[in-house]
XYZ file of C-alpha atoms in Angstrom:
528
model
C 16.257 17.748 13.704
C 19.565 16.323 14.942
C 20.963 19.854 15.001
C 17.900 21.178 16.861
C 18.228 18.538 19.588
C 21.972 19.084 19.962
C 22.009 22.899 19.785
C 18.687 23.956 21.283
C 17.776 21.031 23.557
C 21.426 20.362 24.614
C 21.577 16.614 23.936
C 24.724 14.671 23.076
C 25.257 13.642 19.456
C 24.646 9.868 19.915
C 21.554 10.620 22.026
C 20.197 13.065 19.448
C 20.811 10.582 16.626
C 18.978 7.796 18.456
C 16.052 10.096 19.300
C 15.722 11.147 15.652
C 15.880 7.506 14.547
C 13.240 6.573 17.126
C 10.969 9.383 15.947
C 11.350 8.445 12.276
C 10.659 4.837 13.214
C 7.465 5.765 15.059
C 6.243 7.925 12.158
C 6.602 5.074 9.686
C 5.244 2.360 11.976
C 2.139 4.495 12.509
C 1.422 4.152 8.785
C -0.224 0.828 9.732
C -2.807 2.771 11.738
C -3.452 5.216 8.905
C -3.752 2.406 6.363
C -6.126 0.441 8.614
C -8.438 3.431 9.014
C -8.309 4.192 5.279
C -9.103 0.656 4.116
C -11.639 -0.051 6.857
C -13.592 3.105 7.625
C -12.562 6.509 6.284
C -11.310 5.910 2.756
C -7.991 7.289 1.539
C -9.054 10.873 0.848
C -10.680 11.521 4.223
C -7.760 9.827 5.976
C -5.298 12.122 4.200
C -7.307 15.235 5.124
C -7.853 14.202 8.764
C -4.234 13.330 9.451
C -2.984 16.381 7.559
C -4.816 18.499 10.126
C -3.144 16.552 12.957
C 0.212 17.073 11.245
C -0.443 20.816 10.957
C -1.253 21.082 14.680
C 2.017 19.322 15.486
C 3.916 21.767 13.275
C 2.289 24.710 15.049
C 3.384 23.326 18.429
C 6.893 22.711 17.105
C 7.070 26.321 15.927
C 5.905 27.521 19.343
C 8.578 25.412 21.069
C 11.220 27.287 19.091
C 9.686 30.764 19.464
C 8.572 30.994 23.123
C 11.410 31.381 25.627
C 9.667 29.348 28.298
C 9.440 26.336 25.984
C 13.174 26.038 25.327
C 16.360 26.094 27.466
C 17.868 29.395 28.539
C 20.680 30.787 26.355
C 24.062 29.221 27.025
C 26.292 31.905 28.573
C 28.700 29.632 30.464
C 29.655 25.980 30.517
C 28.011 23.662 31.325
C 24.973 24.908 29.374
C 21.565 24.580 31.042
C 19.647 21.599 29.674
C 15.982 21.487 28.746
C 13.575 20.950 31.623
C 11.251 17.975 31.685
C 8.321 20.234 30.759
C 10.154 21.735 27.781
C 11.180 18.286 26.592
C 7.621 16.971 27.035
C 6.171 19.840 24.974
C 8.665 19.220 22.158
C 8.001 15.485 22.181
C 4.228 16.087 22.146
C 4.657 18.197 19.004
C 6.835 15.531 17.408
C 4.329 12.836 18.383
C 1.515 14.673 16.574
C 3.719 15.112 13.511
C 4.576 11.399 13.589
C 0.888 10.509 13.898
C 0.010 12.815 11.010
C 2.769 11.304 8.914
C 1.448 7.838 9.685
C -1.959 8.720 8.294
C -0.793 10.577 5.196
C 2.037 8.476 3.806
C 0.315 5.122 3.204
C -2.631 6.773 1.454
C -1.079 9.378 -0.831
C 0.588 7.079 -3.364
C -2.373 4.661 -3.422
C -4.875 7.517 -3.754
C -2.864 8.906 -6.668
C -2.743 5.498 -8.365
C -6.513 5.151 -7.843
C -7.005 8.024 -10.289
C -5.973 5.708 -13.158
C -8.432 3.201 -14.626
C -6.693 -0.183 -14.792
C -9.147 -1.392 -17.454
C -7.918 1.331 -19.831
C -4.530 0.248 -21.321
C -3.330 3.834 -21.690
C -4.269 4.812 -18.149
C -2.791 1.578 -16.792
C 0.520 2.441 -18.469
C 0.415 5.991 -17.091
C -0.192 4.638 -13.603
C 3.313 3.185 -13.460
C 4.810 6.409 -14.778
C 2.923 8.094 -11.924
C 5.003 6.251 -9.316
C 8.207 7.664 -10.827
C 6.828 11.202 -10.952
C 5.376 10.838 -7.460
C 8.874 10.081 -6.199
C 10.150 13.027 -8.262
C 7.671 15.324 -6.486
C 8.745 14.010 -3.076
C 12.330 14.893 -3.867
C 11.319 18.338 -5.091
C 9.871 18.917 -1.637
C 12.971 17.437 -0.020
C 15.174 19.708 -2.125
C 13.228 22.741 -0.924
C 13.421 21.528 2.670
C 17.167 20.864 2.758
C 18.135 24.052 0.944
C 15.744 26.957 1.494
C 14.444 25.855 4.897
C 17.851 24.893 6.263
C 19.215 28.231 5.043
C 16.369 29.990 6.869
C 17.176 28.046 10.030
C 20.831 29.025 9.863
C 20.276 32.668 8.927
C 16.930 33.548 10.534
C 16.612 30.980 13.300
C 14.509 27.942 14.079
C 11.265 29.939 14.252
C 11.408 30.734 10.534
C 12.674 27.247 9.781
C 9.564 25.708 11.350
C 6.999 28.417 10.531
C 7.447 28.250 6.758
C 6.746 24.486 6.447
C 3.818 24.918 8.850
C 2.234 27.486 6.544
C 3.075 25.377 3.497
C 1.403 22.337 5.054
C -1.794 24.265 5.728
C -1.817 25.627 2.181
C -1.370 22.132 0.713
C -4.437 20.884 2.606
C -6.497 23.702 1.095
C -5.280 22.799 -2.415
C -6.095 19.114 -1.891
C -9.618 19.903 -0.685
C -10.184 22.270 -3.639
C -9.881 19.374 -6.088
C -12.192 17.035 -4.161
C -14.954 16.896 -6.775
C -12.555 15.822 -9.523
C -11.064 12.762 -7.824
C -11.880 9.091 -8.184
C -12.628 7.434 -4.867
C -12.377 3.858 -3.628
C -14.863 3.136 -0.879
C -13.549 1.550 2.341
C -14.027 -2.219 2.235
C -13.897 -3.111 5.894
C -11.018 -4.244 8.048
C -8.571 -6.477 6.134
C -7.074 -7.670 9.418
C -10.477 -8.927 10.548
C -10.831 -10.844 7.280
C -7.328 -12.271 7.729
C -8.175 -13.536 11.219
C -11.439 -15.004 9.959
C -9.555 -17.071 7.368
C -6.998 -18.265 9.934
C -9.699 -19.177 12.477
C -11.900 -20.931 9.881
C -8.954 -22.860 8.400
C -7.770 -23.947 11.852
C -11.292 -24.932 12.950
C -11.870 -26.977 9.803
C -8.426 -28.558 10.056
C -9.133 -29.895 13.540
C -12.596 -30.841 12.290
C -10.991 -33.286 9.870
C -11.417 -31.246 6.660
C -8.895 -32.098 3.939
C -8.192 -30.273 0.686
C -7.412 -32.293 -2.412
C -8.699 -33.208 -5.834
C -12.410 -32.672 -6.058
C -12.668 -30.504 -2.940
C -15.371 -27.883 -3.384
C -14.522 -24.352 -2.278
C -17.086 -21.685 -1.493
C -17.539 -18.491 -3.498
C -20.489 -16.129 -3.886
C -22.368 -16.091 -7.156
C -22.555 -12.303 -7.534
C -20.336 -10.369 -9.961
C -18.397 -8.743 -7.121
C -16.919 -10.643 -4.219
C -18.318 -10.785 -0.701
C -15.865 -7.996 0.159
C -17.851 -4.878 -0.655
C -16.418 -3.077 -3.693
C -13.685 -5.671 -4.357
C -13.287 -7.863 -7.418
C -13.169 -11.639 -7.143
C -9.786 -13.350 -6.990
C -8.895 -16.579 -8.769
C -7.887 -19.556 -6.697
C -4.137 -20.249 -6.460
C -2.228 -23.355 -5.445
C 0.001 -21.848 -2.757
C -0.657 -22.174 0.987
C -3.215 -24.954 0.589
C -3.789 -25.121 4.335
C -5.698 -21.816 4.089
C -8.035 -23.347 1.471
C -9.603 -25.255 4.339
C -11.268 -21.999 5.377
C -13.303 -22.145 2.134
C -13.886 -25.897 2.054
C -17.608 -26.392 1.526
C -18.572 -29.286 3.804
C -22.260 -28.363 4.111
C -23.622 -26.787 0.872
C -27.078 -26.228 2.383
C -25.734 -23.803 5.008
C -23.266 -21.919 2.812
C -25.296 -18.730 2.540
C -26.031 -18.483 6.255
C -22.655 -19.569 7.568
C -20.394 -17.282 9.613
C -17.136 -16.081 7.985
C -15.436 -17.346 11.149
C -16.455 -20.841 9.983
C -16.624 -20.538 6.181
C -14.826 -17.973 4.022
C -14.998 -17.311 0.295
C -12.169 -18.122 -2.108
C -11.590 -14.393 -2.614
C -11.186 -13.818 1.120
C -8.681 -16.689 1.333
C -6.755 -15.409 -1.679
C -6.602 -11.936 -0.140
C -4.710 -13.370 2.829
C -2.516 -15.444 0.510
C -1.534 -12.291 -1.404
C -0.590 -10.605 1.857
C 1.497 -13.567 3.066
C 3.145 -13.928 -0.350
C 4.915 -10.553 -0.147
C 6.141 -10.895 3.448
C 9.501 -12.539 2.566
C 10.253 -9.785 0.013
C 9.243 -7.168 2.575
C 11.456 -8.667 5.286
C 14.467 -9.000 2.968
C 14.547 -5.261 2.194
C 14.330 -3.910 5.757
C 18.126 -3.705 6.118
C 18.190 -1.127 3.325
C 16.254 1.260 5.556
C 19.097 1.155 8.114
C 21.423 2.585 5.459
C 18.834 5.173 4.409
C 18.567 6.432 7.993
C 22.169 7.656 7.802
C 21.016 10.447 5.466
C 19.300 12.279 8.309
C 21.718 11.329 11.096
C 25.431 10.635 10.718
C 25.815 12.063 7.195
C 24.614 15.419 8.553
C 26.806 15.063 11.654
C 29.851 14.506 9.439
C 29.036 17.571 7.366
C 28.787 19.723 10.495
C 32.520 19.274 11.247
C 33.824 19.552 7.659
C 34.719 22.530 5.482
C 31.441 23.631 3.906
C 32.669 26.826 2.310
C 31.863 27.753 -1.272
C 33.923 30.822 -1.986
C 34.744 33.423 0.650
C 31.187 34.417 1.546
C 28.968 31.322 1.570
C 28.959 28.182 3.692
C 26.666 25.219 2.963
C 24.417 24.487 5.977
C 25.192 21.056 7.397
C 21.552 20.040 7.129
C 21.601 20.706 3.389
C 24.133 18.031 2.421
C 21.392 15.479 1.563
C 20.722 17.796 -1.381
C 23.224 15.679 -3.333
C 20.859 12.725 -3.112
C 17.753 14.781 -3.875
C 19.345 16.319 -6.972
C 20.361 12.852 -8.095
C 16.739 11.711 -7.847
C 15.464 14.783 -9.691
C 17.895 14.144 -12.536
C 17.663 10.357 -12.639
C 13.866 9.976 -12.562
C 13.204 11.921 -15.821
C 16.157 10.209 -17.534
C 14.963 6.806 -16.379
C 11.350 7.422 -17.391
C 12.005 9.091 -20.761
C 15.033 7.178 -22.080
C 16.051 4.186 -19.976
C 12.589 2.597 -19.685
C 11.872 2.705 -23.462
C 15.311 1.249 -24.181
C 14.926 -1.531 -21.618
C 11.373 -2.211 -22.829
C 12.748 -2.683 -26.341
C 15.431 -5.079 -25.073
C 13.419 -7.066 -22.531
C 9.817 -6.779 -23.716
C 8.755 -5.904 -20.168
C 6.255 -3.030 -20.048
C 8.378 -1.233 -17.435
C 11.746 -2.211 -18.841
C 12.686 -4.356 -15.861
C 10.504 -5.895 -13.197
C 9.915 -4.301 -9.818
C 11.949 -7.035 -8.135
C 14.917 -6.420 -10.455
C 14.689 -2.700 -9.803
C 14.679 -3.254 -6.049
C 17.674 -5.595 -6.301
C 19.634 -2.985 -8.233
C 18.952 -0.470 -5.470
C 20.198 -2.937 -2.842
C 23.490 -3.413 -4.694
C 24.005 0.347 -4.968
C 23.352 0.792 -1.226
C 26.204 -1.629 -0.446
C 28.568 0.463 -2.589
C 27.269 3.645 -0.917
C 28.053 2.430 2.605
C 31.502 1.174 1.572
C 32.164 4.590 0.050
C 31.069 6.234 3.303
C 33.483 4.083 5.325
C 36.440 4.923 3.072
C 35.688 8.652 3.067
C 35.291 8.787 6.846
C 38.571 6.919 7.384
C 40.431 9.372 5.144
C 38.715 12.372 6.751
C 39.576 11.216 10.267
C 43.201 10.444 9.345
C 43.719 13.837 7.736
C 46.095 16.104 9.746
C 43.327 18.710 9.840
C 39.953 16.882 9.648
C 37.948 20.093 9.832
C 39.632 21.334 6.651
C 38.386 18.367 4.591
C 35.796 19.540 2.059
C 32.196 18.467 2.578
C 32.114 17.513 -1.117
C 33.942 14.312 -0.158
C 30.546 13.182 1.139
C 29.114 13.541 -2.359
C 29.735 9.911 -3.495
C 28.007 8.221 -0.553
C 25.033 10.598 -0.550
C 24.740 10.508 -4.349
C 24.831 6.700 -4.393
C 22.326 6.478 -1.565
C 20.012 8.756 -3.553
C 20.405 6.491 -6.584
C 19.647 3.424 -4.463
C 16.518 5.154 -3.219
C 15.359 5.955 -6.759
C 15.516 2.317 -7.794
C 14.348 0.689 -4.583
C 11.679 3.159 -3.445
C 9.845 3.311 -6.770
C 10.293 -0.428 -7.281
C 8.687 -1.057 -3.902
C 5.803 1.300 -4.667
C 5.106 -0.598 -7.878
C 5.584 -4.033 -6.327
C 3.378 -3.586 -3.276
C 0.635 -1.861 -5.271
C 0.674 -4.592 -7.953
C 0.577 -7.458 -5.483
C -2.084 -5.896 -3.266
C -5.755 -6.758 -3.660
C -8.552 -4.187 -3.935
C -9.171 -4.252 -0.194
C -5.539 -4.051 0.944
C -3.951 -1.291 -1.156
C -3.350 1.115 1.746
C -2.225 -1.689 4.077
C 0.197 -2.826 1.394
C 1.657 0.688 1.072
C 1.947 0.851 4.861
C 3.882 -2.421 4.898
C 6.427 -0.926 2.525
C 6.689 2.275 4.563
C 7.047 0.309 7.806
C 10.405 -0.844 6.515
C 11.752 2.670 7.062
C 10.367 2.717 10.592
C 11.785 -0.670 11.516
C 15.067 0.284 9.825
C 15.283 3.449 11.932
C 14.640 1.490 15.130
C 17.214 -1.096 14.108
C 19.641 1.769 13.504
C 18.988 2.975 17.051
C 19.505 -0.537 18.420
C 22.676 -0.971 16.380
C 24.082 2.355 17.621
C 23.450 1.293 21.221
C 24.934 -2.164 20.678
C 28.034 -0.845 18.907
C 28.461 1.949 21.434
C 28.003 -0.343 24.422
C 30.315 -3.093 23.199
C 33.129 -0.758 22.080
C 33.405 1.465 25.155
C 30.420 3.815 25.258
C 30.361 7.541 24.437
C 33.745 8.108 26.080
C 35.906 5.390 24.493
C 33.758 3.640 21.880
C 33.416 3.903 18.120
C 30.566 6.426 18.377
C 31.517 9.324 20.644
C 30.167 12.823 20.956
C 33.235 14.039 19.056
C 33.309 12.398 15.624
C 36.997 13.253 15.166
C 37.856 10.884 18.000
C 35.214 8.319 16.979
C 35.521 5.407 14.571
C 32.436 6.070 12.474
C 34.159 4.340 9.554
C 34.018 1.061 11.496
C 30.271 1.548 11.976
C 29.858 2.131 8.243
C 31.759 -1.093 7.528
C 29.331 -2.931 9.802
C 26.447 -1.477 7.773
C 28.216 -2.469 4.551
C 28.443 -6.068 5.739
C 24.797 -6.100 6.819
C 23.714 -4.627 3.466
C 25.767 -7.147 1.482
C 24.375 -10.099 3.439
C 20.886 -8.675 3.056
C 21.320 -8.468 -0.735
C 22.143 -12.171 -1.044
C 19.157 -13.067 1.135
C 16.944 -10.879 -1.053
C 18.375 -12.443 -4.223
C 17.586 -15.937 -2.950
C 14.014 -14.971 -2.022
C 13.316 -12.919 -5.157
C 14.455 -15.711 -7.474
C 11.879 -18.012 -5.868
C 9.069 -15.483 -5.632
C 5.794 -16.232 -7.368
C 3.484 -13.265 -7.827
C -0.258 -13.564 -7.584
C -0.524 -14.244 -11.336
C 2.270 -16.842 -11.386
C 0.949 -18.469 -8.226
C -2.272 -19.261 -10.038
C -0.597 -20.669 -13.136
C -2.228 -23.837 -14.266
C -5.610 -23.034 -12.727
C -7.826 -22.944 -15.794
C -11.361 -21.712 -16.261
C -12.501 -25.336 -16.512
C -11.144 -26.064 -13.020
C -12.779 -23.016 -11.425
C -16.511 -23.396 -11.932
C -19.288 -21.533 -10.105
C -22.075 -23.877 -9.174
C -25.546 -23.413 -7.713
C -26.945 -20.593 -5.610
C -24.087 -20.978 -3.148
C -21.575 -20.091 -5.859
C -19.339 -23.080 -5.158
C -15.931 -23.298 -6.788
C -14.393 -26.659 -7.489
C -10.750 -26.969 -6.645
C -8.667 -28.230 -9.551
C -5.609 -29.232 -7.490
């Protein structure tokens, strides 16, 4: 996409990079919308189908923007080249907006919908569910490998029309395949808006707090008596000791009115614990956002570097610049099977953990590797720029940074999938996946902001570190900035992760004797 904006739409390199980062950010932030609709109204399957159709329409428009002369700038026959008109730019951005919206609906639901196919009450299926996350990531990288090799080759050799038309047709075909298996899937019904339930808990807790309600030993908390919770289709959650202020939302001050009370005044223990589970993961979520800034280099500056390096393999073939992320994709395709088939069993034997190492440990390992990847990128760029003939430097010098970034993604991405799915409640699985994906969106926007800050403070596009000509830029300095940010982020993550208590650990010490259902109101006595 960077190449399309620079070559076809005649934008400068820094501008194109920031626009791509902004678009990626929007696509991932919109996962919150898709997750909200899936959990609240449509369910995951119908959300995936609906937004896949929106995505396909966007791809059709993108293909048209590349194939119809009136929708793109006139050919460049003399300098300065004619730039895209406002109408041409608006049409392209409308297509990209639909693709971003479609992405936002699909991404938060696919992994959760796949995991829903495994019965957690069956030990064998529960074990296979965690293997699914590894193979799901493997499949993503298979698609990425196809996109950055075959499709980029088509773009270079046949033009942008073929480069966009093939994935458009593939997207439509994938929707047909997904619909064909509809009768074989397991479905989780939508359970209502989790955000509404969150606000109800906050409002009820605040109201009761100012009403003089206190939570302590002997406080009775409200819970329904039925097998399932008051959240339709969701299992009950045990009371935990964290965030005791929120327990005031379930404090039963008037047992006679418990069944007729409004959830804005009285919530169940399960509803309170749902919000606690959401709050509990926020520090972990925030401490991994910086990693997404490093990941965004894969589709921006790594490709820009490759475009001005020697990409020849033999006398007759040149690697397309957009295909250099293939190093990371191949790494993932090789590492995932090795990790799943050999490393996990070995680690399980050594640690006793069912997945070898915990999700938090896996994420931390990915953060460390990302620091090394960015430092490698800075060193390579410095040597490339200082070479007497920078354009003669082989593109394979980019292999270490891209390979390491791919390895960091294998550990962190899958670890995050596991972590956010495990810590989510029945009614917040899609929202939890969207939280994780939002990191990539926020990271892309932070990358845009960082580019503007660095560019503005170092002299702009003419004299700064990030110029239109990378050979006169100081991209290595920018990579060192990212290395420092990533290193600081790792230590913050380490501090938070070491103090993290999951939903099971948070409830430690709350025994069956201290959680007793009582009467028709289903009261639960607090054992704090």
